[in-house]
Amino acid sequence: MYNNALNLLSILILISSFNLIANKRQKAYISTFRVQSILLALVSLLVSVRSMTLNKKFDAVIIIFVLIVVFKVIIIPFVMKRTSEKVEYSIEKDFFISIPISMIICCGLVLLSWYVIYNIEGITNTNAKNYLIYSLSIIMIGLFFMISRKKAIGQIVGFLVIENGMFMAAMLTTEGMPMIVELGLFFDLLTAFLIMGIFVFKINNTFESIDINKLKNLKG
Amino acid sequence: MIESVLKLIFQVIFILLIAPIFTGVIKKIKAKVQHRIGASVFQPYYDLMKLFKKDLVVSSTASWIYNLAPYMYFVTSLVAMSCLPVVHQLTGFTFFTDLLIIVYLFVTGRIFMALAGLDTGSTFGGMGSSREMLVSALVEPALFLIIITVSARAGVASTNVSSIYEFAVNHTETAFTPINILLFASMLMILIAETSRIPVDDPSTHLELTMVHEAMVLEYSGRQLAFIELGTYLKQLVFMTFMANILIPIGFNIENIFLSLGIYLLKILVITILVALVELNTVKLRLYSIPNFAAIAFIVSVLGFLTCFILK
Amino acid sequence: MTVNHLIIFFITCVVLYLIGALSSLLSYSSPKISNQLSNTFALVASGLLSIIMLYKLLFLKDISLNFNTNIPFLSLDFNIDNLSAFFILIISIVTMVVSLYSYTYMSHYFYIRNVSVFGFFYNLFILSMILLTASSNLLLFLIFWELMSLLSYFLVIYEHEKEDVQKAGRIYIIMTFTGTAFITAAFVLMAYWTKSFDLATISESAIPSNYANIIYVFLLLGFGTKAGIIPVHVWLPYAHPVAPSNVSALMSGVMIKMSIYGLLRMVFDVLPDNAMWWGVLTLVIGAISAILGIAYSVASTINIKRLLAYSSIENMGIIFCGLGITLIARATDNTFLLSLALTATLLHTLNHAVFKSLLFMSAGAIQYSAHTRNMEKLGGLIKKMPIASVFIFVGCLAISAVPPFNGFISEYIIFQTIINCIIWFAPLGQFSLVILFMIVAAMLALTGALVAYGFVKLYGVSFLGVPRSADAENAKEPKKPMLVALGISASLCLVLGIFPKYIIGLIDNVSNECVNLKLLSTNWSLTNFLHYPIEKNNLNISVSLLTIIIMIFVGIVALIVMALRKRTSVQRYNTWDCGFTKLNPKMQYSATGYSKSLRIIFRGLFKPNRDLVITEGYGPYYIKNGNYTITTEKVIEKYLYKPFIKMIINFSRKIRFKIQTGSIHAYLMYFFSILILMLLYYSFMG
């Protein structure tokens, strides 16, 4: 029951990242990311509640749940939305590779990660194997998303999706890593997000557009 | 213990008494060969007596280093000389009779003299001190190689004079082997360089372009000069004694002390004559030719080393 | 005292340094208080630490501390065995004196620069060195090594607005990180084969010999960079002169010794068998560093601290020679020789730390009172600062290996080691080694003589004669704390020189741990001042008795002079001026002139260039104006570093347009494709 639920959630997260690839508008990225974060929060809630009911003591993963809800579901999407509204906003094609081809490439990525994880000897738990396959695919899809989008918002979202994938891998395979590591990851994420946010404004100020292809002009 | 202390005291007095005469002998030989009558062989003694009685003139810029230097130079030479036994082993004093200590004592004396040369603020002093440090630095490798050869040959893994003497006394047959002759030749060149003799330096000139040692001590007068002179005589005797007792180990440590003493003096006299002959037959080298001279000394000592350990 | 007491005291010292750092930072509003706080805490902590380490070395108790962390591979393990304790002893003695010295020295920065930040970095720098020596985990070692490098960099660029300081700092940080890269590579290789970062549990002999060779070469390059071994020495002559003098005293006295500690630690703990050529390589580069270092020191410097920096290269060269002989002896299983060479290495490390810190502090004292480090502007300081000049004189004598000061005894033992090697290898028929030792001995002999040359130049030109500038004319004796610090250092030089037996006794405990052999017999009677370690008792020298003999002779001469003095008079008169008008300070021999003959003899090393520009007046003999400039080239930098740097720049220029396109997508693509390729490689090949 528990494992089934987790399996379901992780597949949903994977599907949400496919959905992300299929998105054409910048605004849609953000809401997809929000959905993905909610799913991730549910995963962490499930993990923590189960461990609390089993061990009858407080589990630190619940803090992670709160953090995810506060930051990834509420604050980051909100700030990002404001950012994308403040900077140049126009509806135009935002990708290099057409959506169907992207989807096929992403399927290839999932296959690759399945192959890689499947070949690792020593993972006896089949569930853990599955979770690893999902999260590795999410990470690679996030990276691919960063490559395939022109506008800076796309890069930020891609980065956040990579982060989500890592969180998921950490949570599902270890049932909650040491608190210090989780917090370290979270801190990293926030800093990176802040820096990127500032950069988006700077890029917009300099080029009057957030198309990062224009950064080529900076080269001396 | 008392006996060895007495021996040491006797040796110190003895070397102080005989040290100046060899300079006199060199001068006399040179004079004879040049068909001059020359001063008496005891002239250095007369000079010293005179200098001891004279008043001092000290430069007004000089500091305490200038006043201390002659005495330090003399004391280091004297201690170095008492490291080397003249006719008998100094049994109780092996704790400081070491060849490396002798070398470093000379370094000490030289540092003091070179500083004194700079202390008066005179150009000559600086020039002499710079050149003196250079010349002695250049012959240092050869000197160390000789020391290493004689001490490693003794096989006791120590530069201690007593073990080297022991080896020398038990191996009198080494006296005229190629090793000893090579080392002797190298040591003779070092002696010439260290005691400021022709062809490295001219002790009798006072021309600024050629002066090395004399330029450094130019400001000194009276008893300070006397101590410097005496120190130089002692330094010369150290090298000669090394050559006589270690490189020609004949007649050393004989029961009859007077016979032993006689043989020692004879050997020193022979070396003195050699030095005089070298002085007579060469001319003073340019300062920048001295590296070549030092290189020859070094090569000769390397040959000695190789003959001793490798070519056998 | 039990082990627990020692541990508590050690932690107290660490905390004291931390308090010193923080309190200095907190009291930034008043530089005076901040300076006093930082130095007082450093002084107390170092004093306490030196007592603990002395106690530990005498009574042999291992101090170990463990803190567990959750971070994999990195456990906070500290273990102070005898080798660490010996090096911590060196650190604490030097820092104790330097902290005392800083009370006065830092006062000329008050209200000009931020003294409180200096105190913060100063305390942390000392602490990083102590913890580096105490750590028994490779990663921890690396972390403190980096910290030490970084903090020393901050201290070097203290006067950061000056152009030359920035340049020195840049070169220093590039070189030091290059060195650290090599050390890291070596550590990673070690951990790969031994499966552990923990020095205590690293399984010996697990490393295959060809990998051990690579590891050693990396270690030599990495630690050699910190030690300033030629040809990776380039940072040292830049960084030492521009740093504040108390920092250069610490850097030259202690920090560069950490590389010796690192090498010894890795060689004895991780690399159980070594090839002969390791030792030969170390010996050769040591000898070359010694002779080139001192040649540069004498002939191409007029800046006192630069002279001292080059002389540090020379001394590190001598220490590396000792290390090389240690390794050669280890490869041939001659334990006596091994122990002797190790003793020589450690003794010279200690001695160099003491006299070099004294000399750098002296350079600081000169700058403090005469406001210049340029020897051509000094002169006659012996009359302006009479007490300080005596202490500095002692430092110069000690480094020139004059008996009975401490430099003598370590050079003596190094020469004895070489002689022992020749005796050992000649009957075995290893003639190439015998010839090598011969050449090294000759090089070290020349080095020794040139050291005397260089320090006569330093002392003679800056302290004797007539002042060459108004600054030197107005120099004053420095304040008490500085004098006391110089005095303590100078008396340490003397004490370590006169009683080497007790120091060698301490070192024996160290080498006993590494080699399992003691040089000294356990007979510690006072009548037996022997120190030279051979079985035959009548073949020992004793510096203490030698000192007594010299004192007796000096006494006799003094009596004679007293007697003569009554009969003669002393007249003060001007220096002889060839009958011309009075001599002026410019007529004195200058620092450049003093070493000119050496420059000409070794012209291949320096490529000296002279330039004489004469403005003629009424004719060729009436010269209005003459301008003589002399330049020397930094041959190693020119022929080794410049082409290399040029190559890298050309290469970067070329690839800049091909790989670095400026498009973020391309960069992301690199990540992505490499990730995919690695995964593919892993799943299909692995």
mmCIF file with all atom_site columns, C-alpha atoms in Angstrom, chain C residues 609-676:
data_model
loop_
_atom_site.group_PDB
_atom_site.id
_atom_site.type_symbol
_atom_site.label_atom_id
_atom_site.label_alt_id
_atom_site.label_comp_id
_atom_site.label_asym_id
_atom_site.label_entity_id
_atom_site.label_seq_id
_atom_site.pdbx_PDB_ins_code
_atom_site.Cartn_x
_atom_site.Cartn_y
_atom_site.Cartn_z
_atom_site.occupancy
_atom_site.B_iso_or_equiv
_atom_site.pdbx_formal_charge
_atom_site.auth_seq_id
_atom_site.auth_comp_id
_atom_site.auth_asym_id
_atom_site.auth_atom_id
_atom_site.pdbx_PDB_model_num
ATOM 1  C CA . ASN C 1 609 ? 74.180 43.802 -17.068 1.00 0.00 ? 609 ASN C CA 1
ATOM 2  C CA . ARG C 1 610 ? 76.065 47.009 -16.465 1.00 0.00 ? 610 ARG C CA 1
ATOM 3  C CA . ASP C 1 611 ? 75.160 50.344 -17.830 1.00 0.00 ? 611 ASP C CA 1
ATOM 4  C CA . LEU C 1 612 ? 77.375 53.369 -17.393 1.00 0.00 ? 612 LEU C CA 1
ATOM 5  C CA . VAL C 1 613 ? 76.097 56.688 -18.671 1.00 0.00 ? 613 VAL C CA 1
ATOM 6  C CA . ILE C 1 614 ? 78.535 59.561 -18.448 1.00 0.00 ? 614 ILE C CA 1
ATOM 7  C CA . THR C 1 615 ? 77.806 63.193 -19.104 1.00 0.00 ? 615 THR C CA 1
ATOM 8  C CA . GLU C 1 616 ? 81.029 64.871 -20.060 1.00 0.00 ? 616 GLU C CA 1
ATOM 9  C CA . GLY C 1 617 ? 81.806 68.453 -19.114 1.00 0.00 ? 617 GLY C CA 1
ATOM 10 C CA . TYR C 1 618 ? 84.712 70.287 -20.756 1.00 0.00 ? 618 TYR C CA 1
ATOM 11 C CA . GLY C 1 619 ? 86.345 67.139 -21.959 1.00 0.00 ? 619 GLY C CA 1
ATOM 12 C CA . PRO C 1 620 ? 86.609 63.415 -21.348 1.00 0.00 ? 620 PRO C CA 1
ATOM 13 C CA . TYR C 1 621 ? 88.326 63.922 -18.000 1.00 0.00 ? 621 TYR C CA 1
ATOM 14 C CA . TYR C 1 622 ? 85.878 66.418 -16.586 1.00 0.00 ? 622 TYR C CA 1
ATOM 15 C CA . ILE C 1 623 ? 82.894 64.290 -15.847 1.00 0.00 ? 623 ILE C CA 1
ATOM 16 C CA . LYS C 1 624 ? 79.803 66.172 -14.829 1.00 0.00 ? 624 LYS C CA 1
ATOM 17 C CA . ASN C 1 625 ? 77.620 63.272 -14.061 1.00 0.00 ? 625 ASN C CA 1
ATOM 18 C CA . GLY C 1 626 ? 77.905 59.517 -14.050 1.00 0.00 ? 626 GLY C CA 1
ATOM 19 C CA . ASN C 1 627 ? 75.099 57.045 -13.790 1.00 0.00 ? 627 ASN C CA 1
ATOM 20 C CA . TYR C 1 628 ? 75.911 53.408 -13.166 1.00 0.00 ? 628 TYR C CA 1
ATOM 21 C CA . THR C 1 629 ? 73.147 50.850 -13.128 1.00 0.00 ? 629 THR C CA 1
ATOM 22 C CA . ILE C 1 630 ? 73.484 47.168 -12.618 1.00 0.00 ? 630 ILE C CA 1
ATOM 23 C CA . THR C 1 631 ? 70.801 44.623 -13.282 1.00 0.00 ? 631 THR C CA 1
ATOM 24 C CA . THR C 1 632 ? 70.656 40.902 -12.846 1.00 0.00 ? 632 THR C CA 1
ATOM 25 C CA . GLU C 1 633 ? 68.248 38.585 -14.527 1.00 0.00 ? 633 GLU C CA 1
ATOM 26 C CA . LYS C 1 634 ? 66.146 35.953 -12.832 1.00 0.00 ? 634 LYS C CA 1
ATOM 27 C CA . VAL C 1 635 ? 67.422 33.158 -15.004 1.00 0.00 ? 635 VAL C CA 1
ATOM 28 C CA . ILE C 1 636 ? 65.061 30.454 -13.782 1.00 0.00 ? 636 ILE C CA 1
ATOM 29 C CA . GLU C 1 637 ? 62.017 32.617 -14.200 1.00 0.00 ? 637 GLU C CA 1
ATOM 30 C CA . LYS C 1 638 ? 63.135 33.685 -17.633 1.00 0.00 ? 638 LYS C CA 1
ATOM 31 C CA . TYR C 1 639 ? 64.068 30.345 -19.101 1.00 0.00 ? 639 TYR C CA 1
ATOM 32 C CA . LEU C 1 640 ? 61.684 28.037 -17.259 1.00 0.00 ? 640 LEU C CA 1
ATOM 33 C CA . TYR C 1 641 ? 58.549 29.930 -16.303 1.00 0.00 ? 641 TYR C CA 1
ATOM 34 C CA . LYS C 1 642 ? 58.234 32.518 -19.057 1.00 0.00 ? 642 LYS C CA 1
ATOM 35 C CA . PRO C 1 643 ? 58.145 29.976 -21.948 1.00 0.00 ? 643 PRO C CA 1
ATOM 36 C CA . PHE C 1 644 ? 55.693 27.844 -20.009 1.00 0.00 ? 644 PHE C CA 1
ATOM 37 C CA . ILE C 1 645 ? 53.384 30.759 -19.292 1.00 0.00 ? 645 ILE C CA 1
ATOM 38 C CA . LYS C 1 646 ? 53.643 31.884 -22.902 1.00 0.00 ? 646 LYS C CA 1
ATOM 39 C CA . MET C 1 647 ? 52.684 28.411 -24.071 1.00 0.00 ? 647 MET C CA 1
ATOM 40 C CA . ILE C 1 648 ? 49.637 28.328 -21.824 1.00 0.00 ? 648 ILE C CA 1
ATOM 41 C CA . ILE C 1 649 ? 48.523 31.768 -22.944 1.00 0.00 ? 649 ILE C CA 1
ATOM 42 C CA . ASN C 1 650 ? 48.852 30.845 -26.619 1.00 0.00 ? 650 ASN C CA 1
ATOM 43 C CA . PHE C 1 651 ? 46.968 27.630 -26.071 1.00 0.00 ? 651 PHE C CA 1
ATOM 44 C CA . SER C 1 652 ? 44.174 29.385 -24.199 1.00 0.00 ? 652 SER C CA 1
ATOM 45 C CA . ARG C 1 653 ? 43.923 31.999 -26.902 1.00 0.00 ? 653 ARG C CA 1
ATOM 46 C CA . LYS C 1 654 ? 43.455 29.340 -29.507 1.00 0.00 ? 654 LYS C CA 1
ATOM 47 C CA . ILE C 1 655 ? 40.854 27.296 -27.720 1.00 0.00 ? 655 ILE C CA 1
ATOM 48 C CA . ARG C 1 656 ? 38.936 30.284 -26.492 1.00 0.00 ? 656 ARG C CA 1
ATOM 49 C CA . PHE C 1 657 ? 37.114 30.640 -29.780 1.00 0.00 ? 657 PHE C CA 1
ATOM 50 C CA . LYS C 1 658 ? 36.538 26.966 -30.294 1.00 0.00 ? 658 LYS C CA 1
ATOM 51 C CA . ILE C 1 659 ? 35.243 25.761 -26.959 1.00 0.00 ? 659 ILE C CA 1
ATOM 52 C CA . GLN C 1 660 ? 34.333 28.859 -25.066 1.00 0.00 ? 660 GLN C CA 1
ATOM 53 C CA . THR C 1 661 ? 31.662 30.151 -27.383 1.00 0.00 ? 661 THR C CA 1
ATOM 54 C CA . GLY C 1 662 ? 29.790 32.192 -24.815 1.00 0.00 ? 662 GLY C CA 1
ATOM 55 C CA . SER C 1 663 ? 26.527 30.349 -25.323 1.00 0.00 ? 663 SER C CA 1
ATOM 56 C CA . ILE C 1 664 ? 25.121 28.921 -22.137 1.00 0.00 ? 664 ILE C CA 1
ATOM 57 C CA . HIS C 1 665 ? 23.353 26.246 -24.107 1.00 0.00 ? 665 HIS C CA 1
ATOM 58 C CA . ALA C 1 666 ? 26.656 25.009 -25.433 1.00 0.00 ? 666 ALA C CA 1
ATOM 59 C CA . TYR C 1 667 ? 28.038 24.850 -21.918 1.00 0.00 ? 667 TYR C CA 1
ATOM 60 C CA . LEU C 1 668 ? 24.985 22.969 -20.707 1.00 0.00 ? 668 LEU C CA 1
ATOM 61 C CA . MET C 1 669 ? 25.379 20.703 -23.698 1.00 0.00 ? 669 MET C CA 1
ATOM 62 C CA . TYR C 1 670 ? 28.919 19.846 -22.543 1.00 0.00 ? 670 TYR C CA 1
ATOM 63 C CA . PHE C 1 671 ? 27.562 18.757 -19.172 1.00 0.00 ? 671 PHE C CA 1
ATOM 64 C CA . PHE C 1 672 ? 24.790 16.820 -20.702 1.00 0.00 ? 672 PHE C CA 1
ATOM 65 C CA . SER C 1 673 ? 26.805 14.973 -23.296 1.00 0.00 ? 673 SER C CA 1
ATOM 66 C CA . ILE C 1 674 ? 29.547 14.114 -20.808 1.00 0.00 ? 674 ILE C CA 1
ATOM 67 C CA . LEU C 1 675 ? 26.944 12.818 -18.386 1.00 0.00 ? 675 LEU C CA 1
ATOM 68 C CA . ILE C 1 676 ? 25.354 10.686 -21.056 1.00 0.00 ? 676 ILE C CA 1
#
